[in-house]
Amino acid sequence: MSDRIDEARQVARTLLNDLETVTVRTEGVLMKAKRLARLMRDSDAQLWLEYETSGYPSEHFNPTDLGTCERYVRQSGRIDPTGKYWIASLPQIEAIGEGYKQRAEAMVGTVDKSVVVENYLVKRATEEFLANQTQQQIAARKLYNDNEALAVALRASIHSYATDVFLAIELGDAAQDIFEEARKRIDNFVRSHAPKAAEQLVAVNERMAEGSLESYSHALTTCRRLLLTVADALFPARSQPYTDKSGKPRVVGSENYKNRLMAFVEENAASEGSTVLIQSGLEHLAARLDAVNAKVSKGVHTDVTQEEARLAVIHTYLFLGEVARASKTSTVPLRS
């Protein structure tokens, strides 16, 4: 885990503590939340928190501009169901609320209601004055309560964001540990049984790093060659068909890498259920890799997005993990 993510974890932890113990002024909370957003490279949160710090635009504001943080704004009540929204920043809302509170408190005891007034006109005027004062006090108290509720909800939205970030980091740690363990097993397997495939894995990574549509296509064709290499190491090509457990003959020539890999898995997998699952995954992966390879071989341009290429590479790597797992349960020596 990078130093940046470690720092983000610590900032999220202290931010949650600040919000839960109410030991830091709102300005300090916002500054720390903005720092967390920067560390997470979260541009949506940076924009949202800047608005919370400095105020929202009085016009031309679209909540969807906040992206993933729109939900925090809506949950807090800053935007009502009709689309109207509070323009003031969070510190301004708190300051306005404090003003209403002081106004309401200043009205308490300004008039002595116990004074006996004998003159009817004076009595009536006094009662009207007292009623008006009471109404103003109630109105000021309501304004304070409404502002305070909004301020609390806005702080709660920052708490929700910090919680989500903290949990995401923790989940990332767990996922990294899981994949790190799988990576070690796969890397050991590849180095031991198909060293050439290790070089191809490096080549795939280099192609992905280039970041062009052409390089993504080349990354997938390299994935296909990688599977061919692994198949050559585990189940070398044969001139005679391989008969699977269902009695069906399968061609296992040099280009039939899919059949050869499944022949190896079938011979070594712990259960038939495992074989079926692995075969299903390989069918999908091979279909994608073969389609790209066919177009590239003919010189036909094919658009492969970064996301498609990344998923295919991950799928290839995880398939190698399944093959490695099958080889681990095998009691038959691997072919050399």
CSV table of C-alpha atoms in Angstrom, one decimal:
chain,number,residue,atom,x,y,z
A,1,MET,CA,0.0,0.0,0.0
A,2,SER,CA,1.4,3.4,-1.0
A,3,ASP,CA,2.4,6.1,1.5
A,4,ARG,CA,-0.4,8.3,0.1
A,5,ILE,CA,-3.1,5.8,0.9
A,6,ASP,CA,-1.6,5.2,4.3
A,7,GLU,CA,-1.8,8.9,5.0
A,8,ALA,CA,-5.3,9.0,3.7
A,9,ARG,CA,-6.3,6.3,6.1
A,10,GLN,CA,-4.8,8.3,9.0
A,11,VAL,CA,-6.5,11.5,7.9
A,12,ALA,CA,-9.9,9.7,7.6
A,13,ARG,CA,-9.5,8.2,11.0
A,14,THR,CA,-8.7,11.5,12.7
A,15,LEU,CA,-11.4,13.3,10.8
A,16,LEU,CA,-14.0,10.8,12.0
A,17,ASN,CA,-12.7,11.3,15.6
A,18,ASP,CA,-13.0,15.1,15.2
A,19,LEU,CA,-16.6,14.8,13.9
A,20,GLU,CA,-17.7,12.3,16.5
A,21,THR,CA,-16.2,14.1,19.5
A,22,VAL,CA,-17.0,17.6,18.2
A,23,THR,CA,-13.5,18.8,19.3
A,24,VAL,CA,-12.6,20.7,16.1
A,25,ARG,CA,-14.3,23.8,14.6
A,26,THR,CA,-16.1,23.3,11.3
A,27,GLU,CA,-13.5,25.2,9.4
A,28,GLY,CA,-10.8,22.7,10.6
A,29,VAL,CA,-13.1,19.8,9.7
A,30,LEU,CA,-13.5,21.0,6.2
A,31,MET,CA,-9.8,21.6,5.7
A,32,LYS,CA,-9.1,18.1,6.8
A,33,ALA,CA,-11.9,16.6,4.6
A,34,LYS,CA,-10.4,18.5,1.6
A,35,ARG,CA,-7.0,17.1,2.4
A,36,LEU,CA,-8.5,13.6,2.4
A,37,ALA,CA,-10.2,14.2,-0.9
A,38,ARG,CA,-6.8,15.3,-2.4
A,39,LEU,CA,-5.1,12.3,-1.1
A,40,MET,CA,-7.7,10.0,-2.6
A,41,ARG,CA,-7.5,11.9,-5.9
A,42,ASP,CA,-11.3,12.4,-5.6
A,43,SER,CA,-12.1,15.4,-7.8
A,44,ASP,CA,-15.9,15.1,-7.1
A,45,ALA,CA,-15.3,15.4,-3.3
A,46,GLN,CA,-12.8,18.3,-3.8
A,47,LEU,CA,-15.4,20.3,-5.7
A,48,TRP,CA,-18.2,19.5,-3.2
A,49,LEU,CA,-16.1,20.4,-0.1
A,50,GLU,CA,-14.9,23.6,-1.8
A,51,TYR,CA,-18.6,24.6,-2.1
A,52,GLU,CA,-19.2,23.6,1.5
A,53,THR,CA,-16.3,25.8,2.5
A,54,SER,CA,-16.9,28.9,0.3
A,55,GLY,CA,-20.5,28.7,-0.7
A,56,TYR,CA,-22.5,27.4,-3.6
A,57,PRO,CA,-23.0,29.2,-6.9
A,58,SER,CA,-26.1,31.4,-6.9
A,59,GLU,CA,-26.9,30.2,-10.5
A,60,HIS,CA,-25.8,27.7,-13.1
A,61,PHE,CA,-25.4,25.0,-10.5
A,62,ASN,CA,-26.2,21.5,-11.4
A,63,PRO,CA,-26.0,18.9,-8.6
A,64,THR,CA,-24.9,16.2,-11.1
A,65,ASP,CA,-21.6,18.2,-11.5
A,66,LEU,CA,-20.7,16.8,-8.1
A,67,GLY,CA,-20.7,13.2,-9.5
A,68,THR,CA,-20.4,10.6,-6.8
A,69,CYS,CA,-20.8,13.2,-4.1
A,70,GLU,CA,-24.2,14.4,-5.2
A,71,ARG,CA,-25.8,11.8,-2.8
A,72,TYR,CA,-24.1,13.4,0.2
A,73,VAL,CA,-25.5,16.8,-0.7
A,74,ARG,CA,-29.0,15.4,-1.2
A,75,GLN,CA,-28.9,13.3,2.0
A,76,SER,CA,-27.9,16.4,4.0
A,77,GLY,CA,-31.0,18.4,2.9
A,78,ARG,CA,-28.9,21.1,1.3
A,79,ILE,CA,-31.0,20.5,-1.8
A,80,ASP,CA,-34.8,20.2,-1.2
A,81,PRO,CA,-37.1,17.9,-3.3
A,82,THR,CA,-38.0,20.8,-5.6
A,83,GLY,CA,-34.4,21.5,-6.5
A,84,LYS,CA,-33.9,24.6,-4.4
A,85,TYR,CA,-30.7,24.7,-2.4
A,86,TRP,CA,-28.9,26.6,0.3
A,87,ILE,CA,-26.2,28.9,-1.2
A,88,ALA,CA,-24.4,29.7,2.1
A,89,SER,CA,-21.3,27.7,3.1
A,90,LEU,CA,-21.4,25.4,6.1
A,91,PRO,CA,-19.5,27.9,8.3
A,92,GLN,CA,-21.9,30.7,7.2
A,93,ILE,CA,-25.0,28.5,8.0
A,94,GLU,CA,-23.6,27.9,11.5
A,95,ALA,CA,-22.9,31.6,12.0
A,96,ILE,CA,-26.4,32.5,10.9
A,97,GLY,CA,-27.8,29.9,13.3
A,98,GLU,CA,-25.8,31.3,16.2
A,99,GLY,CA,-27.2,34.8,15.4
A,100,TYR,CA,-30.8,33.4,15.6
A,101,LYS,CA,-29.9,31.7,18.9
A,102,GLN,CA,-28.5,34.9,20.4
A,103,ARG,CA,-31.6,36.9,19.2
A,104,ALA,CA,-34.0,34.4,20.8
A,105,GLU,CA,-32.0,34.4,24.1
A,106,ALA,CA,-31.9,38.2,24.2
A,107,MET,CA,-35.7,38.2,24.1
A,108,VAL,CA,-36.1,36.1,27.2
A,109,GLY,CA,-37.0,38.2,30.2
A,110,THR,CA,-37.2,41.6,28.4
A,111,VAL,CA,-40.7,42.0,29.6
A,112,ASP,CA,-42.1,41.2,33.0
A,113,LYS,CA,-45.3,39.4,32.4
A,114,SER,CA,-46.2,39.5,36.2
A,115,VAL,CA,-46.7,43.3,36.2
A,116,VAL,CA,-50.3,44.2,37.0
A,117,VAL,CA,-51.8,46.7,34.6
A,118,GLU,CA,-55.1,48.3,35.7
A,119,ASN,CA,-55.8,50.6,32.8
A,120,TYR,CA,-57.6,48.6,30.1
A,121,LEU,CA,-55.9,50.3,27.1
A,122,VAL,CA,-52.5,50.0,28.6
A,123,LYS,CA,-53.3,46.4,29.5
A,124,ARG,CA,-54.4,45.6,26.0
A,125,ALA,CA,-51.3,47.2,24.5
A,126,THR,CA,-49.0,45.4,26.9
A,127,GLU,CA,-50.6,42.0,26.1
A,128,GLU,CA,-50.3,42.7,22.3
A,129,PHE,CA,-46.6,43.7,22.9
A,130,LEU,CA,-46.0,40.5,24.9
A,131,ALA,CA,-47.7,38.3,22.3
A,132,ASN,CA,-45.6,39.9,19.6
A,133,GLN,CA,-42.4,39.4,21.6
A,134,THR,CA,-43.3,35.8,22.2
A,135,GLN,CA,-44.0,35.2,18.5
A,136,GLN,CA,-40.7,36.8,17.6
A,137,GLN,CA,-38.9,34.7,20.1
A,138,ILE,CA,-40.6,31.5,18.8
A,139,ALA,CA,-39.8,32.5,15.3
A,140,ALA,CA,-36.1,33.2,16.2
A,141,ARG,CA,-35.9,29.9,18.0
A,142,LYS,CA,-37.4,28.0,15.1
A,143,LEU,CA,-34.9,29.6,12.7
A,144,TYR,CA,-32.1,28.6,15.0
A,145,ASN,CA,-33.4,25.1,15.3
A,146,ASP,CA,-33.8,24.8,11.5
A,147,ASN,CA,-30.3,26.1,10.9
A,148,GLU,CA,-28.8,23.9,13.5
A,149,ALA,CA,-30.5,20.8,12.1
A,150,LEU,CA,-29.1,21.7,8.6
A,151,ALA,CA,-25.6,22.3,10.0
A,152,VAL,CA,-25.7,19.0,11.9
A,153,ALA,CA,-26.9,17.2,8.7
A,154,LEU,CA,-24.1,18.8,6.6
A,155,ARG,CA,-21.5,17.7,9.2
A,156,ALA,CA,-23.1,14.2,9.1
A,157,SER,CA,-22.6,14.2,5.3
A,158,ILE,CA,-18.9,14.8,5.8
A,159,HIS,CA,-18.8,12.0,8.3
A,160,SER,CA,-20.5,9.7,5.8
A,161,TYR,CA,-17.9,10.6,3.2
A,162,ALA,CA,-15.0,10.0,5.6
A,163,THR,CA,-16.5,6.7,6.7
A,164,ASP,CA,-17.0,5.6,3.1
A,165,VAL,CA,-13.4,6.5,2.3
A,166,PHE,CA,-12.1,4.7,5.4
A,167,LEU,CA,-14.0,1.5,4.6
A,168,ALA,CA,-12.9,1.6,0.9
A,169,ILE,CA,-9.3,1.8,2.1
A,170,GLU,CA,-9.8,-1.1,4.5
A,171,LEU,CA,-11.6,-3.1,1.8
A,172,GLY,CA,-8.7,-2.3,-0.6
A,173,ASP,CA,-6.3,-3.7,2.0
A,174,ALA,CA,-8.3,-6.9,2.3
A,175,ALA,CA,-8.5,-7.3,-1.5
A,176,GLN,CA,-4.8,-6.6,-1.9
A,177,ASP,CA,-4.0,-9.2,0.7
A,178,ILE,CA,-6.2,-11.7,-1.1
A,179,PHE,CA,-4.8,-11.0,-4.6
A,180,GLU,CA,-1.2,-10.8,-3.3
A,181,GLU,CA,-1.5,-14.3,-2.0
A,182,ALA,CA,-3.0,-15.4,-5.3
A,183,ARG,CA,-0.3,-13.6,-7.2
A,184,LYS,CA,2.5,-15.4,-5.3
A,185,ARG,CA,0.9,-18.7,-6.1
A,186,ILE,CA,0.5,-17.9,-9.8
A,187,ASP,CA,4.0,-16.4,-10.1
A,188,ASN,CA,5.6,-19.4,-8.5
A,189,PHE,CA,3.6,-21.7,-10.8
A,190,VAL,CA,4.5,-19.8,-14.0
A,191,ARG,CA,8.2,-19.6,-13.0
A,192,SER,CA,8.3,-23.3,-12.3
A,193,HIS,CA,6.3,-24.7,-15.2
A,194,ALA,CA,6.2,-22.1,-17.9
A,195,PRO,CA,9.1,-19.6,-17.6
A,196,LYS,CA,8.5,-18.2,-21.0
A,197,ALA,CA,5.0,-17.2,-19.9
A,198,ALA,CA,6.6,-15.0,-17.2
A,199,GLU,CA,8.2,-12.9,-19.9
A,200,GLN,CA,4.9,-12.6,-21.7
A,201,LEU,CA,3.2,-11.4,-18.5
A,202,VAL,CA,5.8,-8.7,-18.3
A,203,ALA,CA,5.1,-7.8,-22.0
A,204,VAL,CA,1.4,-7.6,-21.3
A,205,ASN,CA,2.0,-5.1,-18.5
A,206,GLU,CA,4.3,-3.0,-20.7
A,207,ARG,CA,1.6,-2.9,-23.5
A,208,MET,CA,-1.0,-1.8,-21.0
A,209,ALA,CA,1.2,0.9,-19.7
A,210,GLU,CA,1.6,2.4,-23.2
A,211,GLY,CA,-2.1,3.5,-22.9
A,212,SER,CA,-3.1,3.5,-26.6
A,213,LEU,CA,-5.9,1.6,-28.3
A,214,GLU,CA,-3.3,-0.3,-30.4
A,215,SER,CA,-1.3,-1.3,-27.3
A,216,TYR,CA,-4.5,-2.6,-25.6
A,217,SER,CA,-5.1,-4.9,-28.7
A,218,HIS,CA,-1.5,-6.1,-28.6
A,219,ALA,CA,-1.8,-6.8,-24.8
A,220,LEU,CA,-4.7,-9.1,-25.6
A,221,THR,CA,-2.9,-10.9,-28.4
A,222,THR,CA,0.0,-11.4,-26.0
A,223,CYS,CA,-2.5,-12.9,-23.5
A,224,ARG,CA,-3.5,-15.4,-26.1
A,225,ARG,CA,0.2,-16.3,-26.8
A,226,LEU,CA,0.7,-16.6,-23.0
A,227,LEU,CA,-2.1,-19.2,-22.8
A,228,LEU,CA,-0.5,-21.1,-25.8
A,229,THR,CA,2.8,-21.1,-23.9
A,230,VAL,CA,1.2,-22.5,-20.7
A,231,ALA,CA,-0.7,-25.1,-22.8
A,232,ASP,CA,2.6,-26.2,-24.4
A,233,ALA,CA,4.2,-26.6,-21.0
A,234,LEU,CA,1.3,-28.4,-19.3
A,235,PHE,CA,-0.3,-30.4,-22.2
A,236,PRO,CA,2.0,-30.5,-25.3
A,237,ALA,CA,0.2,-30.8,-28.7
A,238,ARG,CA,-0.7,-34.2,-29.9
A,239,SER,CA,-1.6,-35.6,-33.3
A,240,GLN,CA,-4.2,-37.9,-31.8
A,241,PRO,CA,-7.4,-36.4,-30.3
A,242,TYR,CA,-7.8,-36.4,-26.5
A,243,THR,CA,-10.9,-38.1,-25.2
A,244,ASP,CA,-12.5,-36.2,-22.3
A,245,LYS,CA,-14.3,-37.8,-19.4
A,246,SER,CA,-17.7,-37.6,-21.2
A,247,GLY,CA,-16.2,-39.7,-24.0
A,248,LYS,CA,-16.0,-36.8,-26.5
A,249,PRO,CA,-12.8,-36.7,-28.6
A,250,ARG,CA,-11.2,-33.2,-28.7
A,251,VAL,CA,-8.5,-32.0,-31.1
A,252,VAL,CA,-5.4,-31.1,-29.2
A,253,GLY,CA,-3.1,-29.7,-31.9
A,254,SER,CA,-0.7,-26.8,-31.5
A,255,GLU,CA,-3.3,-24.1,-32.0
A,256,ASN,CA,-6.0,-25.8,-29.9
A,257,TYR,CA,-4.7,-24.3,-26.7
A,258,LYS,CA,-8.1,-24.1,-25.1
A,259,ASN,CA,-8.7,-27.9,-25.5
A,260,ARG,CA,-5.2,-28.7,-24.2
A,261,LEU,CA,-5.6,-26.5,-21.2
A,262,MET,CA,-9.0,-28.0,-20.4
A,263,ALA,CA,-7.5,-31.5,-20.9
A,264,PHE,CA,-4.9,-30.7,-18.2
A,265,VAL,CA,-7.5,-29.3,-15.9
A,266,GLU,CA,-9.8,-32.3,-16.4
A,267,GLU,CA,-7.0,-34.6,-15.6
A,268,ASN,CA,-6.0,-32.7,-12.4
A,269,ALA,CA,-8.9,-30.8,-11.0
A,270,ALA,CA,-10.2,-31.9,-7.6
A,271,SER,CA,-13.8,-32.2,-8.8
A,272,GLU,CA,-16.0,-32.2,-11.9
A,273,GLY,CA,-17.7,-29.0,-10.6
A,274,SER,CA,-14.4,-27.2,-10.6
A,275,THR,CA,-13.7,-28.3,-14.2
A,276,VAL,CA,-17.1,-27.0,-15.4
A,277,LEU,CA,-16.5,-23.6,-13.8
A,278,ILE,CA,-13.0,-23.3,-15.2
A,279,GLN,CA,-14.2,-24.3,-18.6
A,280,SER,CA,-16.9,-21.7,-18.6
A,281,GLY,CA,-14.4,-19.0,-17.7
A,282,LEU,CA,-11.9,-20.2,-20.3
A,283,GLU,CA,-14.6,-20.3,-23.1
A,284,HIS,CA,-15.5,-16.6,-22.4
A,285,LEU,CA,-11.9,-15.5,-22.2
A,286,ALA,CA,-10.7,-17.4,-25.3
A,287,ALA,CA,-13.6,-16.1,-27.4
A,288,ARG,CA,-12.5,-12.5,-26.6
A,289,LEU,CA,-8.8,-13.2,-27.2
A,290,ASP,CA,-9.3,-15.2,-30.4
A,291,ALA,CA,-11.6,-12.5,-31.8
A,292,VAL,CA,-9.0,-9.7,-31.3
A,293,ASN,CA,-6.2,-12.0,-32.5
A,294,ALA,CA,-8.0,-12.8,-35.7
A,295,LYS,CA,-8.5,-9.1,-36.5
A,296,VAL,CA,-4.9,-8.1,-35.7
A,297,SER,CA,-3.6,-11.0,-37.7
A,298,LYS,CA,-5.5,-9.7,-40.8
A,299,GLY,CA,-4.3,-6.2,-40.2
A,300,VAL,CA,-7.8,-5.0,-39.3
A,301,HIS,CA,-8.1,-2.2,-36.7
A,302,THR,CA,-9.9,-3.2,-33.6
A,303,ASP,CA,-10.9,-0.8,-30.8
A,304,VAL,CA,-10.3,-2.2,-27.4
A,305,THR,CA,-10.9,0.1,-24.5
A,306,GLN,CA,-8.7,0.3,-21.5
A,307,GLU,CA,-11.4,-1.2,-19.3
A,308,GLU,CA,-12.0,-4.1,-21.7
A,309,ALA,CA,-8.2,-4.8,-21.9
A,310,ARG,CA,-7.7,-4.6,-18.1
A,311,LEU,CA,-10.6,-7.0,-17.4
A,312,ALA,CA,-9.2,-9.5,-20.0
A,313,VAL,CA,-5.7,-9.3,-18.6
A,314,ILE,CA,-7.1,-9.8,-15.0
A,315,HIS,CA,-9.2,-12.7,-16.3
A,316,THR,CA,-6.2,-14.3,-17.9
A,317,TYR,CA,-4.2,-14.0,-14.7
A,318,LEU,CA,-7.0,-15.4,-12.6
A,319,PHE,CA,-7.4,-18.3,-15.1
A,320,LEU,CA,-3.7,-19.1,-14.6
A,321,GLY,CA,-4.5,-19.2,-10.9
A,322,GLU,CA,-7.2,-21.8,-11.5
A,323,VAL,CA,-4.7,-23.9,-13.5
A,324,ALA,CA,-2.1,-23.5,-10.8
A,325,ARG,CA,-4.7,-24.7,-8.2
A,326,ALA,CA,-5.4,-27.7,-10.4
A,327,SER,CA,-1.7,-28.5,-10.7
A,328,LYS,CA,-1.4,-28.3,-6.9
A,329,THR,CA,-4.0,-31.0,-6.3
A,330,SER,CA,-2.5,-33.2,-9.1
A,331,THR,CA,-0.9,-36.5,-8.1
A,332,VAL,CA,0.4,-36.9,-11.7
A,333,PRO,CA,3.8,-35.4,-12.6
A,334,LEU,CA,3.5,-32.3,-14.8
A,335,ARG,CA,4.7,-32.7,-18.3
A,336,SER,CA,8.1,-31.0,-19.0
